[in-house]
N, C-alpha and C. Protein backbone atom coordinates (compact mmCIF):
# COMPACT_ATOMS: atom_id res chain seq x y z
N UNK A 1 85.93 57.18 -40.33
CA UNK A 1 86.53 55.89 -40.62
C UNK A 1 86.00 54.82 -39.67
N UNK A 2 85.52 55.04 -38.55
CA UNK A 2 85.07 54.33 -37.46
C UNK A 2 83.55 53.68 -38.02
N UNK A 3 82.92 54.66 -38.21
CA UNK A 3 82.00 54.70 -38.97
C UNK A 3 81.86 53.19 -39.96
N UNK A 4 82.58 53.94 -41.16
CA UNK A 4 82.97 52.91 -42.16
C UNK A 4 83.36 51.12 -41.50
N UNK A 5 83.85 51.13 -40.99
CA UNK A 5 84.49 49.75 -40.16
C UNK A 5 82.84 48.95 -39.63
N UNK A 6 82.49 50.44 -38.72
CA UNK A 6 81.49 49.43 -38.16
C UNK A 6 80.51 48.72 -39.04
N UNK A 7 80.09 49.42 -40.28
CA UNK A 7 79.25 49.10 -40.89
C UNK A 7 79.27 47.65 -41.86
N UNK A 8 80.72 47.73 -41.76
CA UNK A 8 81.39 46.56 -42.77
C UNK A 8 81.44 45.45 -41.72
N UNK A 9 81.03 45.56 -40.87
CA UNK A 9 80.94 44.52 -39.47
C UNK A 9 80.00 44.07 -39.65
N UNK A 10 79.22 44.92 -39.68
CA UNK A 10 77.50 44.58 -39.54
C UNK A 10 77.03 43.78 -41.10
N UNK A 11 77.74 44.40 -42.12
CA UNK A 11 77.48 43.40 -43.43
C UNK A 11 77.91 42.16 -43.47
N UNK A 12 78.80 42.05 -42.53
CA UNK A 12 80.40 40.77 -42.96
C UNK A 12 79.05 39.57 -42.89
N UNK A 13 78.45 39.56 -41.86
CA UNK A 13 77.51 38.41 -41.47
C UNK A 13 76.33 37.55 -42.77
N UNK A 14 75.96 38.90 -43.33
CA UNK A 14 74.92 38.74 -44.43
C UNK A 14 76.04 37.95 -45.98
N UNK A 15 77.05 38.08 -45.99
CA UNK A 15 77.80 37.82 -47.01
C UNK A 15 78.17 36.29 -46.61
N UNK A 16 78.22 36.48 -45.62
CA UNK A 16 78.88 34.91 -44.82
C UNK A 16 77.33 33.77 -45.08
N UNK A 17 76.07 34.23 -44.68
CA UNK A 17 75.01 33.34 -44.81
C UNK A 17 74.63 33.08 -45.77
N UNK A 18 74.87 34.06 -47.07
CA UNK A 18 74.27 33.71 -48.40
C UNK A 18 75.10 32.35 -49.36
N UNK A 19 76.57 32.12 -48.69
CA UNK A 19 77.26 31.65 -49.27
C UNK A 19 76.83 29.90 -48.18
N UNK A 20 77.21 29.03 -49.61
CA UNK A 20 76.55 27.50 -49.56
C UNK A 20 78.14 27.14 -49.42
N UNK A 21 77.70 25.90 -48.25
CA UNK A 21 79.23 25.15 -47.81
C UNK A 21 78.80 23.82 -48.48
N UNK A 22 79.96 23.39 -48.79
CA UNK A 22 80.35 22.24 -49.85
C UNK A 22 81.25 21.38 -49.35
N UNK A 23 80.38 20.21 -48.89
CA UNK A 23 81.74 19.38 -48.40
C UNK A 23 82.73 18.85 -49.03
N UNK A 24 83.73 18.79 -48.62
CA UNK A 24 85.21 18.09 -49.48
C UNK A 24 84.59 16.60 -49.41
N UNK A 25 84.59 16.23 -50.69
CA UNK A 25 85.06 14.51 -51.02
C UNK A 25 85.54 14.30 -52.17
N UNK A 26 85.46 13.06 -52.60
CA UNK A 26 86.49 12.79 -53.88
C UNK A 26 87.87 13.51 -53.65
N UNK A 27 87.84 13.38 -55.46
CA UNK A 27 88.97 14.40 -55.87
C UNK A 27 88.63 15.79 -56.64
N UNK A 28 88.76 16.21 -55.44
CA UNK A 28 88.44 17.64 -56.22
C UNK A 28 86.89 18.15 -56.33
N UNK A 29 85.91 17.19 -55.83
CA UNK A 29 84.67 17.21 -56.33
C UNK A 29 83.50 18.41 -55.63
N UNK A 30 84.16 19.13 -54.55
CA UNK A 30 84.06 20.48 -53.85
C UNK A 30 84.20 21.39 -55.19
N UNK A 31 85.21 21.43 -56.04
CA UNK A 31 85.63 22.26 -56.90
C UNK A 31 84.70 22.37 -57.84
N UNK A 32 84.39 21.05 -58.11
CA UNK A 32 83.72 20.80 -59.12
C UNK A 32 81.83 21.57 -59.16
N UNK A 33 81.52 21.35 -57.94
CA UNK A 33 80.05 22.31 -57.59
C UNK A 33 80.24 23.51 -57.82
N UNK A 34 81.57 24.08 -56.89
CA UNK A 34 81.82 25.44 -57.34
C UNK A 34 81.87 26.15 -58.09
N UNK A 35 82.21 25.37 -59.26
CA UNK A 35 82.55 25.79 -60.59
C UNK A 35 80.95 25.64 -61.19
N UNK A 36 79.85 24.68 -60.91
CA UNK A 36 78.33 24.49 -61.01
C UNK A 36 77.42 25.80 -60.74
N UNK A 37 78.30 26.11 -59.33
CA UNK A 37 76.97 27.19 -58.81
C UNK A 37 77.82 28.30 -59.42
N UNK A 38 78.68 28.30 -60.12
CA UNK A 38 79.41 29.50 -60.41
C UNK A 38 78.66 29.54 -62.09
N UNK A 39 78.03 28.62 -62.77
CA UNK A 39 77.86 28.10 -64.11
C UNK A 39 76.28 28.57 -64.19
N UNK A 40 75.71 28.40 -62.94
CA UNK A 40 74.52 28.77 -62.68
C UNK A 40 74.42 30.18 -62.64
N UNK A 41 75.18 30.38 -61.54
CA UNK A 41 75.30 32.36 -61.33
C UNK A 41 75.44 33.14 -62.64
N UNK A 42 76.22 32.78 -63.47
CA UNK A 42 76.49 33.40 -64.82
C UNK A 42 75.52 33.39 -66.07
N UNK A 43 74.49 32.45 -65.73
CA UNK A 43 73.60 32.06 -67.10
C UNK A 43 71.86 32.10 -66.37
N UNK A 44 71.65 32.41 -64.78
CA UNK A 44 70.42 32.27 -64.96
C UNK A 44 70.42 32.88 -63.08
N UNK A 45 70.21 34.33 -63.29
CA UNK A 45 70.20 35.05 -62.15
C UNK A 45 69.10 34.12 -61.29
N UNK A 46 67.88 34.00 -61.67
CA UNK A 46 66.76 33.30 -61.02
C UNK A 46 67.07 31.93 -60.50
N UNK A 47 67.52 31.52 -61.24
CA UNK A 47 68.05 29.89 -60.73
C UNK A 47 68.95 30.30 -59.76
N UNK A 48 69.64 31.12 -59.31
CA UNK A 48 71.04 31.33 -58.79
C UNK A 48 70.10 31.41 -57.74
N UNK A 49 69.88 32.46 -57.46
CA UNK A 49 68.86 32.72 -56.42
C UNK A 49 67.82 32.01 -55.90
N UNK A 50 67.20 31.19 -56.19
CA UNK A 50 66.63 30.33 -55.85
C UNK A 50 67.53 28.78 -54.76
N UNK A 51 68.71 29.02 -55.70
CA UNK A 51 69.98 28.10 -54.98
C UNK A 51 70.18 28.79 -53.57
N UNK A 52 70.21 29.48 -53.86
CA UNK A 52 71.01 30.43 -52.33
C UNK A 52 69.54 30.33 -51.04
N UNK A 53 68.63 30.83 -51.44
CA UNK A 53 67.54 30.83 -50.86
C UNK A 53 66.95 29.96 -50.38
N UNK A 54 67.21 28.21 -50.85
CA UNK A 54 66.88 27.12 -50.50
C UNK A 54 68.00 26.48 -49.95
N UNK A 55 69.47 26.23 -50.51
CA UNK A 55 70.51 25.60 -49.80
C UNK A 55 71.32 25.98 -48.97
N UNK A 56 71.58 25.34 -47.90
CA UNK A 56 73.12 26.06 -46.99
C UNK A 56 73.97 24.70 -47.04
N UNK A 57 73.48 23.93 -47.40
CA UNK A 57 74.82 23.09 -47.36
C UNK A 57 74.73 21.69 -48.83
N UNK A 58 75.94 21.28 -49.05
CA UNK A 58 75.74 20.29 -50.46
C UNK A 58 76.67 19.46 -49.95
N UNK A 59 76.20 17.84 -49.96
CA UNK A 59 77.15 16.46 -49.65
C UNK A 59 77.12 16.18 -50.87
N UNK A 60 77.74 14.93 -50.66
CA UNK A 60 77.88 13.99 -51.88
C UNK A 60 77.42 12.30 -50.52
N UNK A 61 77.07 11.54 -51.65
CA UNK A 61 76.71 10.01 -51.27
C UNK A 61 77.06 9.58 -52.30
N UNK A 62 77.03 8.01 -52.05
CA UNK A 62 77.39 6.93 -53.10
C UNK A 62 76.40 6.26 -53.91
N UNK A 63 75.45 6.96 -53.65
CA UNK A 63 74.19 6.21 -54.36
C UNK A 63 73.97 6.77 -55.77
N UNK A 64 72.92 6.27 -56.98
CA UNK A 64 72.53 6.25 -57.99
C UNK A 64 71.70 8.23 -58.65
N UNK A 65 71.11 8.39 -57.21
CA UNK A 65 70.23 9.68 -57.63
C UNK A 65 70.87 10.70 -56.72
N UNK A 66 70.77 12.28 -57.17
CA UNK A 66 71.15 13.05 -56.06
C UNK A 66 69.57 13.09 -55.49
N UNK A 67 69.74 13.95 -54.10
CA UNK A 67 68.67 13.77 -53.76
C UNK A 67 68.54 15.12 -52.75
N UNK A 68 68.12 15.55 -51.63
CA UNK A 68 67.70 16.84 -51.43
C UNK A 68 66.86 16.86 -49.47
N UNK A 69 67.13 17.10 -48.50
CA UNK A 69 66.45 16.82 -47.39
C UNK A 69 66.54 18.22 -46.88
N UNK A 70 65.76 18.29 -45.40
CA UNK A 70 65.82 19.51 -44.53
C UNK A 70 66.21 19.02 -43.43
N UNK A 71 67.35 18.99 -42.79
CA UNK A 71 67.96 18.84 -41.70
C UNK A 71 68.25 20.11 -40.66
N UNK A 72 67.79 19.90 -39.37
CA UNK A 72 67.67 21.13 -38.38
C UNK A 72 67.64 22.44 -39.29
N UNK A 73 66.44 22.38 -40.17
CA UNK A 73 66.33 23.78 -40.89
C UNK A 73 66.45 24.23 -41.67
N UNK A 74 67.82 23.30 -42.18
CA UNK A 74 68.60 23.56 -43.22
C UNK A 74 68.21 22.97 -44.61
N UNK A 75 68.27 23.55 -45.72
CA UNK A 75 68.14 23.18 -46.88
C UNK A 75 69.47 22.13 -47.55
N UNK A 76 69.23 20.70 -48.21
CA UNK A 76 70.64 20.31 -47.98
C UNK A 76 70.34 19.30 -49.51
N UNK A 77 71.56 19.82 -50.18
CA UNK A 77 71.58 18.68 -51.36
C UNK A 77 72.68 18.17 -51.26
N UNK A 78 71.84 16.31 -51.84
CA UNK A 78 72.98 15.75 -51.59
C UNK A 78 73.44 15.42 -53.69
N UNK A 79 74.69 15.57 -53.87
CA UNK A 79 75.39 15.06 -55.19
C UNK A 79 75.77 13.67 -54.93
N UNK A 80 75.08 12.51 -56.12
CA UNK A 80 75.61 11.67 -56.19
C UNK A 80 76.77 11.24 -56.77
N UNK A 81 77.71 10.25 -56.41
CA UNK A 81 79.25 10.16 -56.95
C UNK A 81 78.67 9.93 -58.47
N UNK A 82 77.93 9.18 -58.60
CA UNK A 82 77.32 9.12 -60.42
C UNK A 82 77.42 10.16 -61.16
N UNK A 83 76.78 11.14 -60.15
CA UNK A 83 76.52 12.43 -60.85
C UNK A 83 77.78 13.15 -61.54
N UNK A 84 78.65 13.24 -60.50
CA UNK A 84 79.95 13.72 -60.11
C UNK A 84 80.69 12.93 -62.10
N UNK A 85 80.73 11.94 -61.66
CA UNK A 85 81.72 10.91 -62.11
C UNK A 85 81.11 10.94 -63.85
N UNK A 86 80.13 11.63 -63.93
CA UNK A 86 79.91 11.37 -65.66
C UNK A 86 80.69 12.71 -66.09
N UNK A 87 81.21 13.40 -65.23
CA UNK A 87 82.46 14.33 -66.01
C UNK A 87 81.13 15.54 -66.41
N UNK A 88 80.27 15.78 -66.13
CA UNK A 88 79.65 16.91 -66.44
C UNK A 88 79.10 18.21 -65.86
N UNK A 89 79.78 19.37 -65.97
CA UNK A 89 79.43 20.15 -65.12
C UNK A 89 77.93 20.84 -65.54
N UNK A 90 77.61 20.61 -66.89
CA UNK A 90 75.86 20.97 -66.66
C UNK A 90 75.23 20.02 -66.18
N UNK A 91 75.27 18.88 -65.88
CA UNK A 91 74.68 18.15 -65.12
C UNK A 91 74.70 17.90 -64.00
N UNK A 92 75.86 18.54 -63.34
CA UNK A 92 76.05 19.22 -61.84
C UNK A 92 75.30 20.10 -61.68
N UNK A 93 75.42 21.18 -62.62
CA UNK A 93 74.10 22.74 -62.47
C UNK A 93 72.73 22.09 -62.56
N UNK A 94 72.71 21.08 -63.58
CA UNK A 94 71.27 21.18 -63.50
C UNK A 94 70.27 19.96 -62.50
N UNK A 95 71.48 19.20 -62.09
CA UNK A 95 70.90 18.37 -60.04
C UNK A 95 70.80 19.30 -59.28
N UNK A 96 71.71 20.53 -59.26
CA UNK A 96 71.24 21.58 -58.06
C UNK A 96 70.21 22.25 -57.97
N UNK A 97 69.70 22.96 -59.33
CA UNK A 97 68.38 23.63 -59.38
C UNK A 97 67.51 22.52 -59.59
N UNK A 98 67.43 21.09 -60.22
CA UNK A 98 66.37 20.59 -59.72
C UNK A 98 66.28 20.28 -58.40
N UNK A 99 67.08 19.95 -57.41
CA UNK A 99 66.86 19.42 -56.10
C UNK A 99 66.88 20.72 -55.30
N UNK A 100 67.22 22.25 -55.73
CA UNK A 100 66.80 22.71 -54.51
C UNK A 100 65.49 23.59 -55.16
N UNK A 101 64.79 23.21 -56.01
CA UNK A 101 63.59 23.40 -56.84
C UNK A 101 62.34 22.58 -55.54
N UNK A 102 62.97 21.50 -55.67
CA UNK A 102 62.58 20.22 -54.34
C UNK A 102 62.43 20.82 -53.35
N UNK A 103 63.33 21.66 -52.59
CA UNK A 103 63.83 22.33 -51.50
C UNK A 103 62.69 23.46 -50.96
N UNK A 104 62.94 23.90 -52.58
CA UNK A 104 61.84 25.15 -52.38
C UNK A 104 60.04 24.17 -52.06
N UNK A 105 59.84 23.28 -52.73
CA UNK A 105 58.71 22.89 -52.69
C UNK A 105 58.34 22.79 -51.31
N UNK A 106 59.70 22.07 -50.65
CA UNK A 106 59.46 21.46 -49.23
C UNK A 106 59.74 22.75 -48.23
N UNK A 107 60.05 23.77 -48.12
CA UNK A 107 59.83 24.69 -47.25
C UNK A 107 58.57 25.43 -47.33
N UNK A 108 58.34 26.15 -48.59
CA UNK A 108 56.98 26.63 -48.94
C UNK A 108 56.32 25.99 -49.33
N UNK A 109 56.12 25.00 -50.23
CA UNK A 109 55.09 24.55 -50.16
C UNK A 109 54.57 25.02 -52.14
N UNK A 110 53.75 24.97 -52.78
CA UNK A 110 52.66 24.27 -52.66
C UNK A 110 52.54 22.44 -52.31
N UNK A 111 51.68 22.31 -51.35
CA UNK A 111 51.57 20.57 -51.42
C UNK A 111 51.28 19.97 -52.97
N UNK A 112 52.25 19.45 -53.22
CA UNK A 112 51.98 18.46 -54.54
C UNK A 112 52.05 17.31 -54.69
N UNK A 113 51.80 16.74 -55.36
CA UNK A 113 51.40 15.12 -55.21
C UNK A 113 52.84 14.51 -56.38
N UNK A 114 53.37 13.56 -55.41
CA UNK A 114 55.11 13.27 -56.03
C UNK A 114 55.72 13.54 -57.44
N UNK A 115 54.51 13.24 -58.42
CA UNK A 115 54.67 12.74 -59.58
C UNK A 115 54.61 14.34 -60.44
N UNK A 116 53.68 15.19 -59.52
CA UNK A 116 53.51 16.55 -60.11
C UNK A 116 54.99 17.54 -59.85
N UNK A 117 55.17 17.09 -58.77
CA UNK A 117 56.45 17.96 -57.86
C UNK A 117 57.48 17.87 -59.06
N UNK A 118 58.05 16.07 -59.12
CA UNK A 118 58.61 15.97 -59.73
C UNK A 118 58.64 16.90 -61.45
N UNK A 119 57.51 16.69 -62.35
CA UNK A 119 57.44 17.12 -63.52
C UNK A 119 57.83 18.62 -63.32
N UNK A 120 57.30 19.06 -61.85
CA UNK A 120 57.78 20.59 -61.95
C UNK A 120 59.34 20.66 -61.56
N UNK A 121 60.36 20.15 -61.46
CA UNK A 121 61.42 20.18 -60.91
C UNK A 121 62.23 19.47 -62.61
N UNK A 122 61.58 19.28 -63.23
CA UNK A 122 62.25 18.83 -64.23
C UNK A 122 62.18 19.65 -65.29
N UNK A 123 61.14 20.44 -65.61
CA UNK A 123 60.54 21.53 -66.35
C UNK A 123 61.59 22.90 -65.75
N UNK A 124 61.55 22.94 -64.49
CA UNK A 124 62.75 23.99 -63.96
C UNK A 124 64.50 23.68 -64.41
N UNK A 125 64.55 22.63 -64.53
CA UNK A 125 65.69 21.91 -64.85
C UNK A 125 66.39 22.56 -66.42
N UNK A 126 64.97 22.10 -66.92
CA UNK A 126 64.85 22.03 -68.83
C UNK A 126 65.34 23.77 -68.96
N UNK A 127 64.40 24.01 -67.88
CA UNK A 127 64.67 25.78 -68.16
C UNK A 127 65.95 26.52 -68.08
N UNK A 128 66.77 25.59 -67.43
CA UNK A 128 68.21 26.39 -66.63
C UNK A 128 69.03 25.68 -67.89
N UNK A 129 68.85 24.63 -68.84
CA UNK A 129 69.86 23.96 -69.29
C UNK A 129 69.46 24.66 -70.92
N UNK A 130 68.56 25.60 -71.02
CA UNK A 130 67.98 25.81 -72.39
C UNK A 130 69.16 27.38 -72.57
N UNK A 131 69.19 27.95 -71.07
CA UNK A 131 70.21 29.04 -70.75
C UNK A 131 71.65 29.15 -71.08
N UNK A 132 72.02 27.22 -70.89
CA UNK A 132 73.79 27.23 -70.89
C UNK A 132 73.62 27.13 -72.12
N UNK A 133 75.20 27.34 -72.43
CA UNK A 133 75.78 27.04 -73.93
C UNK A 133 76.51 25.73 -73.45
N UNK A 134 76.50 25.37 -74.82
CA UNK A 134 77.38 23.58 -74.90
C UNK A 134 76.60 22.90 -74.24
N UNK A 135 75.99 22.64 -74.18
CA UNK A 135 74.77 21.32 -73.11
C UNK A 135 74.82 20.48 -74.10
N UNK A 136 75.22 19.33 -73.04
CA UNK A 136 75.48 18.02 -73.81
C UNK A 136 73.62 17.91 -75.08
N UNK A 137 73.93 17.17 -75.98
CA UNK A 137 72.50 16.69 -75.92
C UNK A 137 72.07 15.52 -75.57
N UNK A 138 72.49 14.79 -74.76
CA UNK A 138 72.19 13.74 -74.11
C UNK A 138 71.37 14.03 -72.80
N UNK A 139 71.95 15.26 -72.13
CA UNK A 139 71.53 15.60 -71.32
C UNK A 139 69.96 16.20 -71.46
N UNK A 140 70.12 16.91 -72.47
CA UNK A 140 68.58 17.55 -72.88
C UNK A 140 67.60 16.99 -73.14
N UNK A 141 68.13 15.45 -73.77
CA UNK A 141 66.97 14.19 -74.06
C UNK A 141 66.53 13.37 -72.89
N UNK A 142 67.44 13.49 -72.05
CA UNK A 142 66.93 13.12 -70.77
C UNK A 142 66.39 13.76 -69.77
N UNK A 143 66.79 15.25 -69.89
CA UNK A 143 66.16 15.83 -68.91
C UNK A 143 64.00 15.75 -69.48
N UNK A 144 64.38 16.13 -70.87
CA UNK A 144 62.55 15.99 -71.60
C UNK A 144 62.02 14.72 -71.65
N UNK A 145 63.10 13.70 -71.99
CA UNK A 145 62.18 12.20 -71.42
C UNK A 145 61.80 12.09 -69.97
N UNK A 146 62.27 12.83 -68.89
CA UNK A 146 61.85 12.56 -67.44
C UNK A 146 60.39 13.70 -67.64
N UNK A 147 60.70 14.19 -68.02
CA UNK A 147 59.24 15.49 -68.57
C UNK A 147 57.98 15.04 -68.63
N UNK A 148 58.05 13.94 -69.93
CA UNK A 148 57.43 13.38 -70.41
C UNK A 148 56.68 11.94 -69.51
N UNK A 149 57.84 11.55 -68.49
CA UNK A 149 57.35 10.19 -67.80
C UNK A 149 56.64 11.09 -66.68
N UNK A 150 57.04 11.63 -66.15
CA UNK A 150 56.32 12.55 -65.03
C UNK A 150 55.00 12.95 -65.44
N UNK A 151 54.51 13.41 -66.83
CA UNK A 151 54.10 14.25 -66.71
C UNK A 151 52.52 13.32 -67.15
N UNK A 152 51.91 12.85 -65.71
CA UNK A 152 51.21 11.85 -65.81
C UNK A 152 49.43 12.79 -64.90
N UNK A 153 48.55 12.83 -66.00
CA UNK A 153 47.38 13.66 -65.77
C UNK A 153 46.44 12.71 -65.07
């Protein structure tokens, strides 16, 4: 039994790092990601994983775009209140895998040139939202019109 204990010690840590902290703002709007990366986890193992692997932490700001930085190390998306506020939780799932799509670019790498990064972060996007059921189609026309503006040879 000693045994058993210790070992569950030694795991507790690995369970604790994989999991992404979510800051409280709004109303409720912590809940609302949760229920995102939980929307993600259920419809697209790869995307999930890719979340975990690039983010440890998710804000919110008041500005127009979400957006995505590396702070002391850390992988960090930020949700815009816009985002939040159009009432959509696939469009919550699908700012997270594009911005930590971003994430991934900016730790590993390949170097890409803005406009390419982008088309690839939108194409990853298209991919995670082709997975859910009920996706707005508003959302789908916009995620392929950004496709399309990006996708500049």
């Amino acid at each position: 039994m000693k045994c058993l204990g210790f070992i569950l010690i030694l795991l507790l840590p690995f369970n604790l790092f994989s999991q992404i902290k979510v800051d409280k703002a709004g109303d409720g709007w912590d809940s609302i990601v949760y229920s995102a990366i939980n929307l993600i986890k259920k419809h697209s193992p790869l995307h999930y994983n890719i979340l975990l692997e690039t983010t440890q932490k998710i804000e919110f700001w008041n500005e127009y775009y979400s957006s995505n930085d590396i702070i002391e190390g850390k992988g960090v998306i930020v949700i815009s209140a816009k985002d939040i506020k159009l009432s959509s939780l696939n469009n919550i799932a699908a700012a997270l895998v594009h911005e930590s799509f971003h994430l991934r670019f900016l730790k590993s790498g390949p170097t890409l040139r803005g406009y390419e990064e982008e088309y690839m972060c939108y194409l990853y996007e298209l991919k995670l939202l082709k997975l859910l059921p009920n996706v707005e189609p508003d959302l789908l026309a916009y995620t392929k019109e950004q496709i399309q503006l990006w996708n500049i040879k």
